[in-house]
XYZ file of C-alpha atoms in Angstrom:
395
model
C -37.851 9.972 4.847
C -36.411 9.240 1.410
C -34.635 5.959 0.831
C -30.817 6.261 0.870
C -29.198 6.398 -2.529
C -27.581 3.206 -3.787
C -23.784 3.294 -3.510
C -21.871 1.685 -6.363
C -18.211 0.685 -6.379
C -17.097 1.748 -9.857
C -13.315 1.778 -9.439
C -10.806 -0.451 -7.646
C -7.090 0.211 -7.229
C -4.885 -2.499 -5.713
C -1.136 -2.613 -5.149
C 0.224 -5.288 -2.819
C 2.760 -8.036 -2.277
C 0.997 -9.922 -5.101
C 1.472 -7.208 -7.723
C -0.604 -4.360 -9.141
C -4.008 -4.213 -10.777
C -7.051 -6.447 -10.733
C -5.966 -9.062 -13.263
C -2.653 -9.677 -11.490
C -4.395 -10.038 -8.154
C -7.080 -12.352 -9.463
C -4.485 -14.594 -11.106
C -2.416 -14.729 -7.901
C -5.447 -15.418 -5.719
C -6.700 -18.236 -7.901
C -3.191 -19.716 -7.935
C -3.061 -19.400 -4.097
C 0.217 -17.505 -4.345
C 1.646 -15.847 -1.227
C 4.665 -13.513 -1.153
C 6.437 -13.514 2.215
C 9.927 -12.624 3.413
C 11.191 -14.505 6.473
C 14.798 -13.334 6.358
C 15.123 -9.550 5.917
C 13.672 -8.713 9.336
C 14.103 -12.165 10.865
C 12.761 -13.730 12.957
C 9.673 -11.737 11.929
C 7.612 -12.446 8.810
C 6.556 -9.647 6.446
C 4.732 -9.349 3.108
C 6.814 -6.808 1.126
C 5.383 -4.758 -1.711
C 5.843 -6.352 -5.145
C 8.326 -4.707 -7.527
C 6.688 -1.625 -8.999
C 7.717 1.422 -11.006
C 6.022 4.309 -9.227
C 6.601 6.434 -12.337
C 3.485 4.923 -13.925
C 1.156 6.752 -11.520
C 3.519 9.347 -9.967
C 5.440 10.685 -12.996
C 7.319 13.517 -11.249
C 10.427 12.372 -9.373
C 10.161 15.412 -7.123
C 6.754 14.267 -5.957
C 8.080 10.784 -5.243
C 11.090 12.058 -3.285
C 9.002 13.970 -0.772
C 6.803 10.928 -0.025
C 7.529 8.041 2.289
C 7.013 4.542 0.859
C 3.561 4.100 2.391
C 2.465 7.343 0.724
C 3.822 6.269 -2.666
C 1.923 2.979 -2.325
C -1.286 4.868 -1.542
C -0.945 7.484 -4.267
C -0.199 4.731 -6.784
C -3.248 2.684 -5.757
C -5.428 5.803 -5.858
C -4.345 6.382 -9.453
C -5.232 2.786 -10.328
C -8.694 3.277 -8.815
C -9.278 6.459 -10.824
C -8.166 4.645 -13.986
C -10.466 1.729 -13.159
C -13.439 4.074 -12.730
C -12.678 5.928 -15.966
C -12.279 9.327 -14.286
C -8.496 9.758 -14.401
C -7.771 13.206 -15.791
C -11.452 14.224 -15.882
C -11.100 17.610 -14.212
C -14.830 18.284 -14.060
C -15.369 15.175 -11.895
C -12.064 15.312 -9.997
C -12.648 18.924 -8.967
C -15.706 17.857 -6.936
C -14.702 14.294 -5.983
C -14.568 13.812 -2.224
C -11.620 12.012 -0.673
C -11.855 9.929 2.506
C -8.583 8.367 3.631
C -7.453 6.198 6.557
C -3.824 6.805 7.437
C -1.191 6.035 10.027
C 1.373 8.356 11.559
C 4.210 7.886 9.128
C 7.601 6.265 9.488
C 9.837 6.792 12.508
C 13.592 7.338 12.477
C 14.606 3.866 13.640
C 18.289 4.742 14.125
C 17.425 7.488 16.611
C 14.942 5.242 18.432
C 17.535 2.471 18.733
C 20.228 4.857 19.956
C 17.916 6.140 22.699
C 16.857 2.649 23.799
C 20.429 1.315 23.767
C 21.648 4.288 25.809
C 18.851 3.755 28.307
C 19.594 0.017 28.563
C 23.260 0.801 29.264
C 22.445 3.434 31.880
C 23.781 6.271 29.703
C 20.608 8.326 29.423
C 20.604 11.075 32.070
C 17.551 13.232 32.785
C 16.655 15.470 29.859
C 18.765 13.510 27.383
C 15.755 12.140 25.456
C 14.493 15.627 24.628
C 17.994 16.707 23.619
C 18.450 13.737 21.297
C 15.031 14.181 19.705
C 15.673 17.879 19.121
C 19.200 17.453 17.741
C 19.192 14.097 15.946
C 15.841 13.897 14.159
C 15.995 15.203 10.608
C 14.158 18.540 10.305
C 11.478 17.148 7.973
C 10.587 14.116 10.094
C 7.623 15.661 11.875
C 6.102 16.933 8.642
C 6.643 13.526 7.051
C 4.577 11.963 9.812
C 1.455 14.055 9.200
C -1.292 11.604 8.329
C -3.127 13.953 5.998
C -0.125 14.050 3.651
C -1.487 10.950 1.882
C -4.659 12.798 0.905
C -2.595 15.883 0.101
C -0.293 13.976 -2.228
C -3.254 12.326 -3.973
C -4.693 15.809 -4.548
C -1.364 17.088 -5.909
C -0.628 14.131 -8.186
C -4.125 13.168 -9.369
C -6.088 16.393 -8.937
C -8.764 15.060 -6.575
C -9.905 18.393 -5.191
C -13.299 17.995 -3.498
C -13.646 17.782 0.269
C -10.990 15.784 2.110
C -11.187 13.759 5.324
C -8.451 11.699 6.972
C -9.233 9.202 9.738
C -6.664 7.838 12.186
C -6.982 4.880 14.538
C -5.457 1.792 12.910
C -8.049 -0.749 11.614
C -11.031 1.220 12.924
C -10.035 4.262 10.855
C -10.714 2.569 7.519
C -14.035 1.183 8.775
C -15.089 4.728 9.620
C -13.795 6.023 6.283
C -16.023 3.577 4.407
C -18.954 4.220 6.744
C -18.618 7.973 6.229
C -18.535 7.590 2.448
C -21.661 5.409 2.356
C -23.517 7.809 4.659
C -22.613 10.898 2.634
C -23.408 9.379 -0.748
C -26.560 7.713 0.554
C -27.812 11.025 1.945
C -27.083 12.900 -1.273
C -24.304 14.980 0.308
C -21.765 13.564 -2.143
C -22.009 12.176 -5.661
C -18.626 10.472 -5.937
C -15.755 9.755 -3.544
C -12.284 8.206 -3.495
C -11.933 6.043 -0.392
C -9.007 3.956 0.826
C -5.743 3.543 2.677
C -2.155 2.365 2.346
C 0.325 0.480 4.490
C 3.987 -0.462 4.174
C 4.768 -3.597 6.169
C 8.506 -3.529 5.402
C 9.292 -1.345 8.415
C 11.511 -2.215 11.345
C 10.058 0.635 13.405
C 6.564 -0.893 13.220
C 7.854 -4.343 14.115
C 9.524 -2.859 17.162
C 6.305 -1.193 18.310
C 4.065 -4.226 17.733
C 6.515 -6.648 19.294
C 6.263 -4.698 22.550
C 2.659 -5.972 22.590
C 3.701 -9.459 21.402
C 1.580 -9.111 18.267
C 4.204 -9.943 15.608
C 4.391 -13.325 13.865
C 7.762 -15.043 14.061
C 8.839 -17.436 11.299
C 8.136 -19.781 9.771
C 5.093 -18.362 7.998
C 1.708 -20.045 8.514
C -1.817 -19.144 7.286
C -3.997 -17.194 9.726
C -6.121 -20.104 10.938
C -3.019 -22.272 11.509
C -1.433 -19.872 14.033
C -3.310 -20.983 17.132
C -0.206 -22.381 18.837
C 2.026 -19.538 17.603
C -0.178 -16.427 17.311
C 0.734 -13.147 15.694
C 0.357 -11.169 12.499
C 2.754 -10.703 9.602
C 2.781 -7.074 8.529
C 1.588 -6.608 4.955
C 2.083 -3.968 2.279
C -1.066 -2.809 0.483
C -2.552 0.203 -1.217
C -6.328 -0.236 -1.592
C -8.563 2.513 -2.959
C -12.106 2.480 -4.275
C -14.203 4.923 -6.240
C -17.712 4.984 -4.760
C -20.575 6.918 -6.284
C -24.322 7.129 -6.291
C -26.105 4.942 -8.810
C -27.589 8.021 -10.483
C -24.187 9.655 -10.907
C -22.628 6.479 -12.289
C -25.457 5.852 -14.747
C -25.365 9.462 -15.942
C -21.747 9.050 -17.026
C -22.196 5.494 -18.291
C -20.065 3.840 -15.605
C -20.430 0.115 -14.886
C -20.324 -1.113 -11.268
C -18.191 -3.887 -9.833
C -20.693 -4.194 -6.971
C -22.736 -2.079 -4.590
C -21.847 -1.265 -1.003
C -25.130 -1.598 0.848
C -24.208 -0.929 4.467
C -21.281 -0.401 6.835
C -21.580 -0.801 10.616
C -19.001 -0.379 13.362
C -18.541 -1.127 17.046
C -15.961 -0.788 19.798
C -15.855 -3.738 22.193
C -14.396 -3.674 25.688
C -11.450 -5.894 24.814
C -10.498 -6.607 28.434
C -13.708 -8.607 28.815
C -13.365 -12.229 27.557
C -15.570 -12.851 24.536
C -16.066 -9.140 23.841
C -15.149 -9.428 20.149
C -17.574 -12.333 19.660
C -20.389 -10.311 21.257
C -19.545 -7.277 19.141
C -19.723 -9.268 15.909
C -22.961 -10.931 17.043
C -24.517 -7.504 17.596
C -23.478 -6.145 14.187
C -24.414 -9.161 12.031
C -28.229 -8.695 12.100
C -27.834 -5.018 11.161
C -26.551 -6.005 7.715
C -29.540 -8.100 6.676
C -27.274 -10.811 5.256
C -28.392 -14.436 4.972
C -26.054 -17.309 5.756
C -27.154 -19.350 2.738
C -26.275 -16.622 0.222
C -23.299 -15.017 1.911
C -19.529 -15.360 1.955
C -17.208 -13.575 4.396
C -13.896 -11.882 3.707
C -12.325 -11.198 7.069
C -9.288 -9.232 8.126
C -8.603 -11.655 10.999
C -5.044 -10.946 12.069
C -3.755 -14.119 13.692
C -3.112 -12.229 16.936
C -4.873 -13.462 20.061
C -7.333 -13.392 21.681
C -9.110 -11.372 18.952
C -8.704 -14.055 16.274
C -10.047 -16.882 18.455
C -13.054 -14.756 19.436
C -13.710 -13.893 15.790
C -13.460 -17.572 14.873
C -15.977 -18.384 17.619
C -18.459 -16.044 15.935
C -17.821 -17.527 12.498
C -18.318 -21.002 13.978
C -21.905 -19.997 14.781
C -22.499 -19.651 11.004
C -21.120 -22.916 9.579
C -22.635 -22.351 6.123
C -20.462 -19.322 5.402
C -17.540 -19.510 2.992
C -14.766 -17.608 4.787
C -11.565 -16.068 3.418
C -8.913 -14.409 5.615
C -6.943 -11.657 3.884
C -4.182 -11.981 6.482
C -3.158 -15.334 5.013
C -2.356 -13.935 1.585
C -1.645 -10.236 2.152
C -0.579 -10.075 5.792
C -2.105 -7.658 8.247
C -2.310 -4.218 6.664
C -3.680 -2.197 9.626
C -5.372 0.897 8.102
C -5.680 -0.787 4.687
C -7.316 -3.920 6.137
C -10.943 -2.910 5.529
C -10.656 -1.302 2.060
C -8.651 -4.342 0.960
C -11.569 -6.559 2.004
C -14.041 -4.299 0.191
C -11.896 -4.395 -2.952
C -11.630 -8.202 -2.908
C -15.375 -8.559 -2.288
C -16.268 -6.285 -5.213
C -13.689 -8.002 -7.423
C -15.065 -11.455 -6.552
C -18.643 -10.408 -7.310
C -17.599 -8.866 -10.610
C -15.707 -12.040 -11.591
C -18.649 -14.254 -10.627
C -16.668 -16.375 -8.161
C -15.171 -16.291 -4.701
C -11.448 -16.877 -4.985
C -10.356 -20.311 -3.671
C -9.448 -21.001 -0.056
C -5.807 -21.122 0.980
C -6.215 -22.802 4.355
C -4.663 -26.132 5.388
C -6.904 -26.422 8.467
C -10.106 -26.831 6.441
C -11.870 -23.947 8.184
C -12.335 -22.051 4.905
C -14.829 -23.984 2.787
C -15.573 -23.676 -0.911
C -18.946 -22.528 -2.170
C -20.492 -23.304 -5.540
C -22.011 -20.633 -7.734
C -21.359 -16.913 -8.113
C -21.481 -14.898 -4.879
C -24.279 -12.327 -4.637
C -23.527 -11.146 -1.091
C -20.143 -10.837 0.613
C -19.712 -9.546 4.151
C -16.413 -7.791 4.774
C -15.450 -8.133 8.416
C -12.666 -6.579 10.396
C -11.672 -6.828 14.032
C -8.590 -4.891 15.002
C -5.746 -6.511 16.899
C -6.476 -4.345 19.946
C -9.661 -2.352 19.348
C -12.381 -1.635 16.797
C -14.715 -3.930 14.854
C -16.709 -3.413 11.679
C -18.760 -5.104 8.972
C -19.896 -4.163 5.485
C -22.315 -5.790 3.051
C -21.171 -5.854 -0.589
C -23.740 -7.104 -3.092
C -24.186 -7.703 -6.784
C -26.055 -4.934 -8.602
C -29.468 -5.991 -9.807
């Protein structure tokens, strides 16, 4: 059997609460800057998207109007990734570029949801009334606006990415599978180049309502991920994270330079009702990557919600030599965008020759001298799904 083709990351697009683009993110990370809002949806903490003019990547106002905010964030970040890879506007490449997206279900009509719940709480919701309200009070376009594949569709419309298209659903696990699918296809020679990523808008009262039913949401004041043991929860974040991945041969043929290579992606699904299941899942995946503790750093999407975060920390405690960074501290928890965000930060760190500094008052995240050559991106969802990826410097 032939060796799998090497997968290079040649483009990175980032839009978040810290700003847009790689230079802005690197400056903010090195300055340990965090953008949180503790008042707009108090008592809950969110990381809102930084001020941005969507016109720069979505020039037609008509296109913008028919997108929800999370879609605009994603389409914008996808454009940044195409720019970064040097393929923006290259119709020959875009016409055959595959697209693999992780997406949620869209934004709910919070006013209708609240009216139904208030009526039920007051005993004013007779049998059949829910169906009547949903049929009569939801705006006609709401269902269409919730279709997850609209993110990929809008990227195709705005940026002309017209190869095959795949959209994965399933919160954090969806983006792990998106990356795993891309690596498998490129490695097997079934694809030369792909746009892979996700987007999330954390400034949404409807999401806070849903997650608070499970007691997942962080209430103010804000604290870094590892300092939430006595008050667990995640702060929803706003991120668009897209990457251009391509085979080494394809990149070299067009003269593209890599940020890093994505060597392997593995995934698992632990039985979360069993204590310690997340720890066991991570223990099983780690040897599959071939990483070495002495040479490796970890960028984790640890959420701050329990018990998943404590079980993930237990695994990391078994590898005391690792330099760990939790994206949830700086960016918040970005659900579908969690894993591509970690991949983007890993590739950016390798390309800059340094792991960005720790922002952790507990001392759990240690510094590491020298340029990183291997970074493991790790994600464990707040309720199901775990994954790991190995990002390495190109030799």
